[in-house]
Amino acid sequence: MTKIIDGKSIADRIYEELKEEVIAIKDKPGLAVVLVGDDPASIVYVRNKERACKRLGLNYRLLKFPQSIGREDLLSSIRALNEDETINGIIVQMPLPEHLDAFDIVSNIDPLKDVDGLHPDNLGRLLSGKPRIIPCTPLGVVELLKRENIDVKGKNAVIVGRSNLVGKPLFHLLLSLDATVTICHSKTSDLKEETSRADILVCAVGAPKLITVDMVKEGAIVIDVGINRVDDKLVGDVDFEEVKNVARAITPVPGGVGPMTVAMLMKNVITAYRLQKGNYEHN
Ligand code: BQF
């Protein structure tokens, strides 16, 4: 029988664990979220992060800027957050408007406060096998596998999607866990051939029903990172109703990887707080 992996209830358990960690900390760690523009999906994500902070008793600050904000104005507010001792984590909500370069903006966050783990220092450390702050979604995926007792060592892990946010960091995380890892993307010549070999298949593209049942090996673990709005409903990148009949385990959308991403952000805020206090016991 197929296991439907309940990301929401695993995230709930993580919140209970993190609550204990927050209680043990003398002051309240704080997260600042920088939101540019008013993309409706971004507004939902930002609200989820605020709720998670409230749940754990973390300080939360939202900085909202118009779509038209210039680079210098945005950077000066980020520099102020870098200097603010009540703020331990800073995230810039993605996507940014066209005229702003995400790499450039994120490179100006203090790497010890970069709780999305996207600063080049943090990405470089992950690639070197010495991670400090790991991007939330990839961290959520491996935490989900760990808590479901899914061993990745020696397995064929196939990732569809090569973004800096998900595919590339996840490649390094799974590699460090001794999986044999393949990344597929829009120019992959035979996607079905690649995905059919996967013991663990992760899809992070943003294309509804990209992964159909004929592309999945019987007994595979299927992790759906995609979030797409179709007819006012959220769906992943995997044709869930079909694929669930052949997979050994599969994550639903919503309620799979999404809640884990937000829980891992909270974990990263606590990690960042400790790094700033000079306590290097983390992850
Ligand atoms: C759920 C994100 C793409 C691009 C930028 C719970 C979230 C989503 C889904 C959430 C995401 C995705 C976030 C569910 C934050 C995850 O129940 O399935 C939570 O809030 N996410 C983001 O901040 O930026 C994104 C996806």
PDB file of C-alpha atoms and ligand atoms in Angstrom:
ATOM      1  CA  MET A   1       0.000   0.000   0.000  1.00  0.00           C
ATOM      2  CA  THR A   2       1.092   3.515  -0.760  1.00  0.00           C
ATOM      3  CA  LYS A   3       2.034   5.761   2.112  1.00  0.00           C
ATOM      4  CA  ILE A   4       0.723   9.313   1.770  1.00  0.00           C
ATOM      5  CA  ILE A   5       3.386  11.343   3.573  1.00  0.00           C
ATOM      6  CA  ASP A   6       1.670  13.820   5.871  1.00  0.00           C
ATOM      7  CA  GLY A   7       4.015  16.807   5.803  1.00  0.00           C
ATOM      8  CA  LYS A   8       1.675  18.895   7.879  1.00  0.00           C
ATOM      9  CA  SER A   9       1.643  16.539  10.844  1.00  0.00           C
ATOM     10  CA  ILE A  10       5.419  16.046  10.643  1.00  0.00           C
ATOM     11  CA  ALA A  11       5.800  19.846  10.607  1.00  0.00           C
ATOM     12  CA  ASP A  12       3.477  20.029  13.647  1.00  0.00           C
ATOM     13  CA  ARG A  13       5.785  17.653  15.510  1.00  0.00           C
ATOM     14  CA  ILE A  14       8.790  19.794  14.550  1.00  0.00           C
ATOM     15  CA  TYR A  15       7.020  22.895  15.909  1.00  0.00           C
ATOM     16  CA  GLU A  16       6.547  21.127  19.246  1.00  0.00           C
ATOM     17  CA  GLU A  17      10.273  20.341  19.333  1.00  0.00           C
ATOM     18  CA  LEU A  18      11.255  23.871  18.312  1.00  0.00           C
ATOM     19  CA  LYS A  19       8.946  25.337  20.980  1.00  0.00           C
ATOM     20  CA  GLU A  20      11.061  23.602  23.621  1.00  0.00           C
ATOM     21  CA  GLU A  21      14.225  25.036  22.074  1.00  0.00           C
ATOM     22  CA  VAL A  22      12.779  28.550  22.053  1.00  0.00           C
ATOM     23  CA  ILE A  23      11.771  28.240  25.734  1.00  0.00           C
ATOM     24  CA  ALA A  24      15.380  27.327  26.573  1.00  0.00           C
ATOM     25  CA  ILE A  25      16.619  30.548  24.912  1.00  0.00           C
ATOM     26  CA  LYS A  26      16.699  33.589  27.208  1.00  0.00           C
ATOM     27  CA  ASP A  27      15.558  36.221  24.680  1.00  0.00           C
ATOM     28  CA  LYS A  28      13.232  35.939  21.699  1.00  0.00           C
ATOM     29  CA  PRO A  29      14.888  35.277  18.325  1.00  0.00           C
ATOM     30  CA  GLY A  30      13.486  37.563  15.604  1.00  0.00           C
ATOM     31  CA  LEU A  31      12.718  37.136  11.883  1.00  0.00           C
ATOM     32  CA  ALA A  32      12.404  39.996   9.393  1.00  0.00           C
ATOM     33  CA  VAL A  33      10.612  39.375   6.106  1.00  0.00           C
ATOM     34  CA  VAL A  34      11.207  41.786   3.226  1.00  0.00           C
ATOM     35  CA  LEU A  35       8.306  41.800   0.773  1.00  0.00           C
ATOM     36  CA  VAL A  36       8.526  43.738  -2.492  1.00  0.00           C
ATOM     37  CA  GLY A  37       5.274  44.243  -4.392  1.00  0.00           C
ATOM     38  CA  ASP A  38       1.970  42.470  -3.856  1.00  0.00           C
ATOM     39  CA  ASP A  39       2.120  39.110  -5.614  1.00  0.00           C
ATOM     40  CA  PRO A  40      -0.862  37.185  -4.165  1.00  0.00           C
ATOM     41  CA  ALA A  41       1.104  33.929  -3.659  1.00  0.00           C
ATOM     42  CA  SER A  42       3.875  35.828  -1.866  1.00  0.00           C
ATOM     43  CA  ILE A  43       1.316  37.421   0.458  1.00  0.00           C
ATOM     44  CA  VAL A  44       0.044  33.931   1.406  1.00  0.00           C
ATOM     45  CA  TYR A  45       3.594  32.632   2.004  1.00  0.00           C
ATOM     46  CA  VAL A  46       4.499  35.655   4.126  1.00  0.00           C
ATOM     47  CA  ARG A  47       1.371  35.150   6.217  1.00  0.00           C
ATOM     48  CA  ASN A  48       2.311  31.476   6.758  1.00  0.00           C
ATOM     49  CA  LYS A  49       5.716  32.594   8.050  1.00  0.00           C
ATOM     50  CA  GLU A  50       4.176  35.162  10.384  1.00  0.00           C
ATOM     51  CA  ARG A  51       1.846  32.495  11.792  1.00  0.00           C
ATOM     52  CA  ALA A  52       4.751  30.114  12.356  1.00  0.00           C
ATOM     53  CA  CYS A  53       6.682  32.797  14.264  1.00  0.00           C
ATOM     54  CA  LYS A  54       3.651  33.546  16.447  1.00  0.00           C
ATOM     55  CA  ARG A  55       3.211  29.859  17.165  1.00  0.00           C
ATOM     56  CA  LEU A  56       6.798  29.560  18.447  1.00  0.00           C
ATOM     57  CA  GLY A  57       6.903  32.914  20.193  1.00  0.00           C
ATOM     58  CA  LEU A  58       9.486  34.374  17.823  1.00  0.00           C
ATOM     59  CA  ASN A  59       9.566  38.088  17.030  1.00  0.00           C
ATOM     60  CA  TYR A  60       8.339  38.833  13.530  1.00  0.00           C
ATOM     61  CA  ARG A  61       8.738  41.982  11.476  1.00  0.00           C
ATOM     62  CA  LEU A  62       7.369  42.560   7.975  1.00  0.00           C
ATOM     63  CA  LEU A  63       8.912  45.249   5.778  1.00  0.00           C
ATOM     64  CA  LYS A  64       6.729  45.998   2.754  1.00  0.00           C
ATOM     65  CA  PHE A  65       7.992  47.926  -0.249  1.00  0.00           C
ATOM     66  CA  PRO A  66       6.333  48.988  -3.506  1.00  0.00           C
ATOM     67  CA  GLN A  67       7.105  46.989  -6.663  1.00  0.00           C
ATOM     68  CA  SER A  68       9.008  50.054  -7.950  1.00  0.00           C
ATOM     69  CA  ILE A  69      11.585  50.225  -5.119  1.00  0.00           C
ATOM     70  CA  GLY A  70      15.147  50.793  -6.347  1.00  0.00           C
ATOM     71  CA  ARG A  71      18.194  48.665  -5.537  1.00  0.00           C
ATOM     72  CA  GLU A  72      19.828  51.262  -3.266  1.00  0.00           C
ATOM     73  CA  ASP A  73      16.713  51.813  -1.137  1.00  0.00           C
ATOM     74  CA  LEU A  74      16.194  48.076  -0.735  1.00  0.00           C
ATOM     75  CA  LEU A  75      19.854  47.526   0.167  1.00  0.00           C
ATOM     76  CA  SER A  76      19.843  50.289   2.761  1.00  0.00           C
ATOM     77  CA  SER A  77      16.915  48.657   4.556  1.00  0.00           C
ATOM     78  CA  ILE A  78      18.705  45.294   4.424  1.00  0.00           C
ATOM     79  CA  ARG A  79      21.848  46.900   5.881  1.00  0.00           C
ATOM     80  CA  ALA A  80      19.764  48.322   8.721  1.00  0.00           C
ATOM     81  CA  LEU A  81      18.405  44.829   9.444  1.00  0.00           C
ATOM     82  CA  ASN A  82      21.968  43.438   9.354  1.00  0.00           C
ATOM     83  CA  GLU A  83      22.854  45.909  12.148  1.00  0.00           C
ATOM     84  CA  ASP A  84      19.664  45.342  14.173  1.00  0.00           C
ATOM     85  CA  GLU A  85      20.463  43.099  17.146  1.00  0.00           C
ATOM     86  CA  THR A  86      16.804  42.165  17.688  1.00  0.00           C
ATOM     87  CA  ILE A  87      16.723  40.587  14.209  1.00  0.00           C
ATOM     88  CA  ASN A  88      18.420  37.186  13.868  1.00  0.00           C
ATOM     89  CA  GLY A  89      16.992  36.097  10.519  1.00  0.00           C
ATOM     90  CA  ILE A  90      16.347  38.063   7.320  1.00  0.00           C
ATOM     91  CA  ILE A  91      14.539  36.781   4.253  1.00  0.00           C
ATOM     92  CA  VAL A  92      13.677  38.504   1.012  1.00  0.00           C
ATOM     93  CA  GLN A  93      10.438  36.980  -0.267  1.00  0.00           C
ATOM     94  CA  MET A  94      10.818  35.519  -3.757  1.00  0.00           C
ATOM     95  CA  PRO A  95      10.148  36.243  -6.538  1.00  0.00           C
ATOM     96  CA  LEU A  96      11.573  39.767  -6.784  1.00  0.00           C
ATOM     97  CA  PRO A  97      10.453  42.143  -9.569  1.00  0.00           C
ATOM     98  CA  GLU A  98      12.378  41.981 -12.863  1.00  0.00           C
ATOM     99  CA  HIS A  99      14.545  45.056 -12.234  1.00  0.00           C
ATOM    100  CA  LEU A 100      16.048  43.571  -9.046  1.00  0.00           C
ATOM    101  CA  ASP A 101      18.634  40.783  -9.181  1.00  0.00           C
ATOM    102  CA  ALA A 102      17.937  38.255  -6.421  1.00  0.00           C
ATOM    103  CA  PHE A 103      21.579  37.120  -6.258  1.00  0.00           C
ATOM    104  CA  ASP A 104      22.754  40.718  -5.834  1.00  0.00           C
ATOM    105  CA  ILE A 105      20.171  41.513  -3.140  1.00  0.00           C
ATOM    106  CA  VAL A 106      20.657  38.301  -1.150  1.00  0.00           C
ATOM    107  CA  SER A 107      24.469  38.736  -1.301  1.00  0.00           C
ATOM    108  CA  ASN A 108      23.987  41.849   0.835  1.00  0.00           C
ATOM    109  CA  ILE A 109      22.315  40.007   3.732  1.00  0.00           C
ATOM    110  CA  ASP A 110      24.654  39.208   6.643  1.00  0.00           C
ATOM    111  CA  PRO A 111      25.398  35.504   5.917  1.00  0.00           C
ATOM    112  CA  LEU A 112      24.799  34.664   9.592  1.00  0.00           C
ATOM    113  CA  LYS A 113      21.266  36.116   9.269  1.00  0.00           C
ATOM    114  CA  ASP A 114      20.552  34.548   5.848  1.00  0.00           C
ATOM    115  CA  VAL A 115      17.891  32.073   7.019  1.00  0.00           C
ATOM    116  CA  ASP A 116      16.922  31.153   3.440  1.00  0.00           C
ATOM    117  CA  GLY A 117      20.510  29.891   3.048  1.00  0.00           C
ATOM    118  CA  LEU A 118      20.884  31.598  -0.342  1.00  0.00           C
ATOM    119  CA  HIS A 119      23.885  33.850   0.354  1.00  0.00           C
ATOM    120  CA  PRO A 120      26.907  32.683  -1.691  1.00  0.00           C
ATOM    121  CA  ASP A 121      28.792  31.922   1.566  1.00  0.00           C
ATOM    122  CA  ASN A 122      26.034  29.576   2.679  1.00  0.00           C
ATOM    123  CA  LEU A 123      25.642  27.945  -0.735  1.00  0.00           C
ATOM    124  CA  GLY A 124      29.436  27.575  -1.013  1.00  0.00           C
ATOM    125  CA  ARG A 125      29.625  25.932   2.411  1.00  0.00           C
ATOM    126  CA  LEU A 126      26.896  23.469   1.423  1.00  0.00           C
ATOM    127  CA  LEU A 127      28.794  22.603  -1.770  1.00  0.00           C
ATOM    128  CA  SER A 128      31.990  22.126   0.278  1.00  0.00           C
ATOM    129  CA  GLY A 129      30.264  19.658   2.589  1.00  0.00           C
ATOM    130  CA  LYS A 130      30.493  22.133   5.518  1.00  0.00           C
ATOM    131  CA  PRO A 131      26.945  23.503   5.635  1.00  0.00           C
ATOM    132  CA  ARG A 132      25.980  26.303   7.987  1.00  0.00           C
ATOM    133  CA  ILE A 133      22.512  27.511   6.994  1.00  0.00           C
ATOM    134  CA  ILE A 134      20.769  25.236   4.466  1.00  0.00           C
ATOM    135  CA  PRO A 135      17.934  26.428   2.141  1.00  0.00           C
ATOM    136  CA  CYS A 136      14.550  25.674   3.720  1.00  0.00           C
ATOM    137  CA  THR A 137      12.846  23.581   1.023  1.00  0.00           C
ATOM    138  CA  PRO A 138      15.774  21.187   0.391  1.00  0.00           C
ATOM    139  CA  LEU A 139      16.252  20.883   4.163  1.00  0.00           C
ATOM    140  CA  GLY A 140      12.525  20.145   4.484  1.00  0.00           C
ATOM    141  CA  VAL A 141      12.757  17.396   1.863  1.00  0.00           C
ATOM    142  CA  VAL A 142      15.616  15.564   3.613  1.00  0.00           C
ATOM    143  CA  GLU A 143      13.989  16.038   7.032  1.00  0.00           C
ATOM    144  CA  LEU A 144      10.796  14.497   5.637  1.00  0.00           C
ATOM    145  CA  LEU A 145      12.749  11.498   4.287  1.00  0.00           C
ATOM    146  CA  LYS A 146      14.585  11.099   7.602  1.00  0.00           C
ATOM    147  CA  ARG A 147      11.399  11.191   9.685  1.00  0.00           C
ATOM    148  CA  GLU A 148       9.741   8.678   7.370  1.00  0.00           C
ATOM    149  CA  ASN A 149      12.764   6.368   7.849  1.00  0.00           C
ATOM    150  CA  ILE A 150      13.565   6.478   4.137  1.00  0.00           C
ATOM    151  CA  ASP A 151      17.267   5.700   3.715  1.00  0.00           C
ATOM    152  CA  VAL A 152      18.801   7.386   0.679  1.00  0.00           C
ATOM    153  CA  LYS A 153      22.259   5.783   0.867  1.00  0.00           C
ATOM    154  CA  GLY A 154      23.137   4.070  -2.422  1.00  0.00           C
ATOM    155  CA  LYS A 155      19.732   4.902  -3.915  1.00  0.00           C
ATOM    156  CA  ASN A 156      19.135   6.553  -7.269  1.00  0.00           C
ATOM    157  CA  ALA A 157      17.761   9.985  -6.477  1.00  0.00           C
ATOM    158  CA  VAL A 158      16.467  11.939  -9.465  1.00  0.00           C
ATOM    159  CA  ILE A 159      15.661  15.628  -9.095  1.00  0.00           C
ATOM    160  CA  VAL A 160      13.619  17.344 -11.789  1.00  0.00           C
ATOM    161  CA  GLY A 161      14.351  21.097 -11.689  1.00  0.00           C
ATOM    162  CA  ARG A 162      17.691  22.904 -11.323  1.00  0.00           C
ATOM    163  CA  SER A 163      16.809  26.087  -9.435  1.00  0.00           C
ATOM    164  CA  ASN A 164      19.212  27.731  -6.991  1.00  0.00           C
ATOM    165  CA  LEU A 165      16.402  27.597  -4.417  1.00  0.00           C
ATOM    166  CA  VAL A 166      15.619  23.870  -4.593  1.00  0.00           C
ATOM    167  CA  GLY A 167      17.244  21.617  -7.211  1.00  0.00           C
ATOM    168  CA  LYS A 168      20.893  22.616  -6.839  1.00  0.00           C
ATOM    169  CA  PRO A 169      21.077  22.670  -3.024  1.00  0.00           C
ATOM    170  CA  LEU A 170      19.049  19.452  -2.800  1.00  0.00           C
ATOM    171  CA  PHE A 171      21.534  17.795  -5.150  1.00  0.00           C
ATOM    172  CA  HIS A 172      24.335  18.458  -2.635  1.00  0.00           C
ATOM    173  CA  LEU A 173      22.279  17.404   0.387  1.00  0.00           C
ATOM    174  CA  LEU A 174      21.286  14.066  -1.161  1.00  0.00           C
ATOM    175  CA  LEU A 175      24.847  13.543  -2.406  1.00  0.00           C
ATOM    176  CA  SER A 176      26.187  14.117   1.111  1.00  0.00           C
ATOM    177  CA  LEU A 177      23.767  11.398   2.261  1.00  0.00           C
ATOM    178  CA  ASP A 178      25.409   9.024  -0.249  1.00  0.00           C
ATOM    179  CA  ALA A 179      22.648   8.899  -2.849  1.00  0.00           C
ATOM    180  CA  THR A 180      23.527   8.687  -6.545  1.00  0.00           C
ATOM    181  CA  VAL A 181      21.991  11.931  -7.722  1.00  0.00           C
ATOM    182  CA  THR A 182      20.807  13.047 -11.172  1.00  0.00           C
ATOM    183  CA  ILE A 183      19.365  16.463 -12.002  1.00  0.00           C
ATOM    184  CA  CYS A 184      16.984  16.775 -14.948  1.00  0.00           C
ATOM    185  CA  HIS A 185      15.797  20.033 -16.494  1.00  0.00           C
ATOM    186  CA  SER A 186      14.012  21.501 -19.491  1.00  0.00           C
ATOM    187  CA  LYS A 187      16.746  20.402 -21.921  1.00  0.00           C
ATOM    188  CA  THR A 188      16.964  16.808 -20.674  1.00  0.00           C
ATOM    189  CA  SER A 189      16.550  14.737 -23.834  1.00  0.00           C
ATOM    190  CA  ASP A 190      14.540  11.854 -22.381  1.00  0.00           C
ATOM    191  CA  LEU A 191      12.959  12.818 -19.085  1.00  0.00           C
ATOM    192  CA  LYS A 192      10.936   9.624 -18.772  1.00  0.00           C
ATOM    193  CA  GLU A 193      14.050   7.490 -19.155  1.00  0.00           C
ATOM    194  CA  GLU A 194      15.725   9.364 -16.281  1.00  0.00           C
ATOM    195  CA  THR A 195      12.746   9.460 -13.901  1.00  0.00           C
ATOM    196  CA  SER A 196      11.969   5.768 -14.491  1.00  0.00           C
ATOM    197  CA  ARG A 197      15.285   4.833 -12.866  1.00  0.00           C
ATOM    198  CA  ALA A 198      14.537   6.814  -9.698  1.00  0.00           C
ATOM    199  CA  ASP A 199      14.228   5.121  -6.315  1.00  0.00           C
ATOM    200  CA  ILE A 200      13.596   8.609  -4.968  1.00  0.00           C
ATOM    201  CA  LEU A 201      12.017  11.084  -7.365  1.00  0.00           C
ATOM    202  CA  VAL A 202      11.820  14.774  -6.456  1.00  0.00           C
ATOM    203  CA  CYS A 203      10.018  17.185  -8.724  1.00  0.00           C
ATOM    204  CA  ALA A 204      10.516  20.944  -8.325  1.00  0.00           C
ATOM    205  CA  VAL A 205       9.580  22.581 -11.605  1.00  0.00           C
ATOM    206  CA  GLY A 206       6.201  24.271 -11.281  1.00  0.00           C
ATOM    207  CA  ALA A 207       4.368  22.402 -14.025  1.00  0.00           C
ATOM    208  CA  PRO A 208       1.104  20.585 -13.183  1.00  0.00           C
ATOM    209  CA  LYS A 209       1.046  16.860 -14.136  1.00  0.00           C
ATOM    210  CA  LEU A 210       4.624  16.971 -15.468  1.00  0.00           C
ATOM    211  CA  ILE A 211       5.198  13.603 -13.794  1.00  0.00           C
ATOM    212  CA  THR A 212       2.747  10.975 -14.998  1.00  0.00           C
ATOM    213  CA  VAL A 213       2.400   7.363 -13.891  1.00  0.00           C
ATOM    214  CA  ASP A 214       4.396   5.948 -16.827  1.00  0.00           C
ATOM    215  CA  MET A 215       7.454   7.928 -15.656  1.00  0.00           C
ATOM    216  CA  VAL A 216       7.586   6.410 -12.173  1.00  0.00           C
ATOM    217  CA  LYS A 217       9.113   3.081 -11.151  1.00  0.00           C
ATOM    218  CA  GLU A 218       6.956   0.758  -9.079  1.00  0.00           C
ATOM    219  CA  GLY A 219       7.836   1.226  -5.405  1.00  0.00           C
ATOM    220  CA  ALA A 220       9.539   4.626  -5.844  1.00  0.00           C
ATOM    221  CA  ILE A 221       9.394   7.400  -3.252  1.00  0.00           C
ATOM    222  CA  VAL A 222       7.864  10.496  -4.882  1.00  0.00           C
ATOM    223  CA  ILE A 223       8.441  13.943  -3.368  1.00  0.00           C
ATOM    224  CA  ASP A 224       6.401  16.700  -5.013  1.00  0.00           C
ATOM    225  CA  VAL A 225       7.833  20.174  -4.409  1.00  0.00           C
ATOM    226  CA  GLY A 226       5.728  21.918  -7.070  1.00  0.00           C
ATOM    227  CA  ILE A 227       3.015  24.363  -6.079  1.00  0.00           C
ATOM    228  CA  ASN A 228       0.665  25.334  -8.888  1.00  0.00           C
ATOM    229  CA  ARG A 229      -2.739  26.976  -8.851  1.00  0.00           C
ATOM    230  CA  VAL A 230      -5.160  25.187 -11.205  1.00  0.00           C
ATOM    231  CA  ASP A 231      -8.888  26.119 -11.242  1.00  0.00           C
ATOM    232  CA  ASP A 232      -8.350  27.888  -7.899  1.00  0.00           C
ATOM    233  CA  LYS A 233      -6.894  24.760  -6.307  1.00  0.00           C
ATOM    234  CA  LEU A 234      -3.299  23.953  -5.327  1.00  0.00           C
ATOM    235  CA  VAL A 235      -1.705  21.042  -7.171  1.00  0.00           C
ATOM    236  CA  GLY A 236       1.870  19.798  -7.413  1.00  0.00           C
ATOM    237  CA  ASP A 237       3.981  18.754 -10.388  1.00  0.00           C
ATOM    238  CA  VAL A 238       2.973  15.099 -10.040  1.00  0.00           C
ATOM    239  CA  ASP A 239      -0.246  13.547 -11.309  1.00  0.00           C
ATOM    240  CA  PHE A 240      -1.062  12.487  -7.759  1.00  0.00           C
ATOM    241  CA  GLU A 241      -4.187  10.387  -8.419  1.00  0.00           C
ATOM    242  CA  GLU A 242      -2.331   8.164 -10.912  1.00  0.00           C
ATOM    243  CA  VAL A 243       1.155   8.105  -9.419  1.00  0.00           C
ATOM    244  CA  LYS A 244      -0.100   7.216  -5.949  1.00  0.00           C
ATOM    245  CA  ASN A 245      -1.037   3.785  -7.330  1.00  0.00           C
ATOM    246  CA  VAL A 246       2.573   2.843  -8.160  1.00  0.00           C
ATOM    247  CA  ALA A 247       4.647   4.768  -5.603  1.00  0.00           C
ATOM    248  CA  ARG A 248       5.631   3.264  -2.251  1.00  0.00           C
ATOM    249  CA  ALA A 249       5.235   6.715  -0.689  1.00  0.00           C
ATOM    250  CA  ILE A 250       4.204  10.110  -2.060  1.00  0.00           C
ATOM    251  CA  THR A 251       3.798  13.659  -0.739  1.00  0.00           C
ATOM    252  CA  PRO A 252       0.503  15.446  -1.408  1.00  0.00           C
ATOM    253  CA  VAL A 253       0.082  19.098  -2.420  1.00  0.00           C
ATOM    254  CA  PRO A 254      -0.985  20.904  -0.322  1.00  0.00           C
ATOM    255  CA  GLY A 255       0.161  19.414   2.961  1.00  0.00           C
ATOM    256  CA  GLY A 256       3.414  17.760   1.852  1.00  0.00           C
ATOM    257  CA  VAL A 257       6.694  19.613   1.419  1.00  0.00           C
ATOM    258  CA  GLY A 258       5.137  23.122   1.808  1.00  0.00           C
ATOM    259  CA  PRO A 259       4.554  22.965   5.581  1.00  0.00           C
ATOM    260  CA  MET A 260       8.066  21.493   6.020  1.00  0.00           C
ATOM    261  CA  THR A 261       9.581  24.492   4.197  1.00  0.00           C
ATOM    262  CA  VAL A 262       8.063  26.901   6.701  1.00  0.00           C
ATOM    263  CA  ALA A 263       9.033  24.690   9.678  1.00  0.00           C
ATOM    264  CA  MET A 264      12.646  24.571   8.412  1.00  0.00           C
ATOM    265  CA  LEU A 265      12.655  28.368   8.132  1.00  0.00           C
ATOM    266  CA  MET A 266      11.820  28.505  11.831  1.00  0.00           C
ATOM    267  CA  LYS A 267      14.577  25.995  12.579  1.00  0.00           C
ATOM    268  CA  ASN A 268      16.996  28.178  10.601  1.00  0.00           C
ATOM    269  CA  VAL A 269      16.020  31.269  12.613  1.00  0.00           C
ATOM    270  CA  ILE A 270      16.976  29.398  15.793  1.00  0.00           C
ATOM    271  CA  THR A 271      20.196  28.133  14.145  1.00  0.00           C
ATOM    272  CA  ALA A 272      21.027  31.693  13.048  1.00  0.00           C
ATOM    273  CA  TYR A 273      20.388  33.031  16.539  1.00  0.00           C
ATOM    274  CA  ARG A 274      22.835  30.486  17.945  1.00  0.00           C
ATOM    275  CA  LEU A 275      25.452  31.242  15.283  1.00  0.00           C
ATOM    276  CA  GLN A 276      25.221  34.928  16.175  1.00  0.00           C
ATOM    277  CA  LYS A 277      25.649  34.106  19.874  1.00  0.00           C
ATOM    278  CA  GLY A 278      28.729  32.044  19.057  1.00  0.00           C
ATOM    279  CA  ASN A 279      27.108  28.692  19.776  1.00  0.00           C
ATOM    280  CA  TYR A 280      28.099  26.429  16.906  1.00  0.00           C
ATOM    281  CA  GLU A 281      26.102  23.373  17.919  1.00  0.00           C
ATOM    282  CA  HIS A 282      23.484  23.227  15.214  1.00  0.00           C
ATOM    283  CA  ASN A 283      21.918  21.082  12.461  1.00  0.00           C
TER     284      ASN A 283
HETATM  285  C1  BQF B   1       1.045  23.498   1.896  1.00  0.00           C
HETATM  286  C2  BQF B   1       7.401  29.107  -2.402  1.00  0.00           C
HETATM  287  C3  BQF B   1       7.647  28.824  -4.771  1.00  0.00           C
HETATM  288  C4  BQF B   1       8.230  30.088  -4.888  1.00  0.00           C
HETATM  289  C5  BQF B   1       8.399  30.866  -3.760  1.00  0.00           C
HETATM  290  C6  BQF B   1       2.334  25.238   3.159  1.00  0.00           C
HETATM  291  C7  BQF B   1       3.628  26.915   2.014  1.00  0.00           C
HETATM  292  C8  BQF B   1       3.188  26.404   0.804  1.00  0.00           C
HETATM  293  C9  BQF B   1       2.356  25.286   0.763  1.00  0.00           C
HETATM  294  C10 BQF B   1       4.547  28.076   2.063  1.00  0.00           C
HETATM  295  C11 BQF B   1       6.963  28.672  -1.075  1.00  0.00           C
HETATM  296  C12 BQF B   1       6.314  27.353  -0.875  1.00  0.00           C
HETATM  297  C13 BQF B   1       7.137  29.532   0.017  1.00  0.00           C
HETATM  298  C14 BQF B   1       1.912  24.719   1.932  1.00  0.00           C
HETATM  299  C15 BQF B   1       6.652  29.198   1.398  1.00  0.00           C
HETATM  300  C16 BQF B   1       6.225  26.958   0.585  1.00  0.00           C
HETATM  301  O1  BQF B   1       0.246  23.285   2.818  1.00  0.00           O
HETATM  302  O2  BQF B   1       1.191  22.719   0.951  1.00  0.00           O
HETATM  303  C17 BQF B   1       3.190  26.328   3.196  1.00  0.00           C
HETATM  304  O3  BQF B   1       4.237  29.058   2.711  1.00  0.00           O
HETATM  305  N1  BQF B   1       5.758  28.076   1.389  1.00  0.00           N
HETATM  306  C18 BQF B   1       7.768  30.792  -0.210  1.00  0.00           C
HETATM  307  O4  BQF B   1       7.951  31.573   0.717  1.00  0.00           O
HETATM  308  O5  BQF B   1       8.184  31.143  -1.430  1.00  0.00           O
HETATM  309  C19 BQF B   1       7.995  30.382  -2.525  1.00  0.00           C
HETATM  310  C20 BQF B   1       7.233  28.344  -3.545  1.00  0.00           C
END
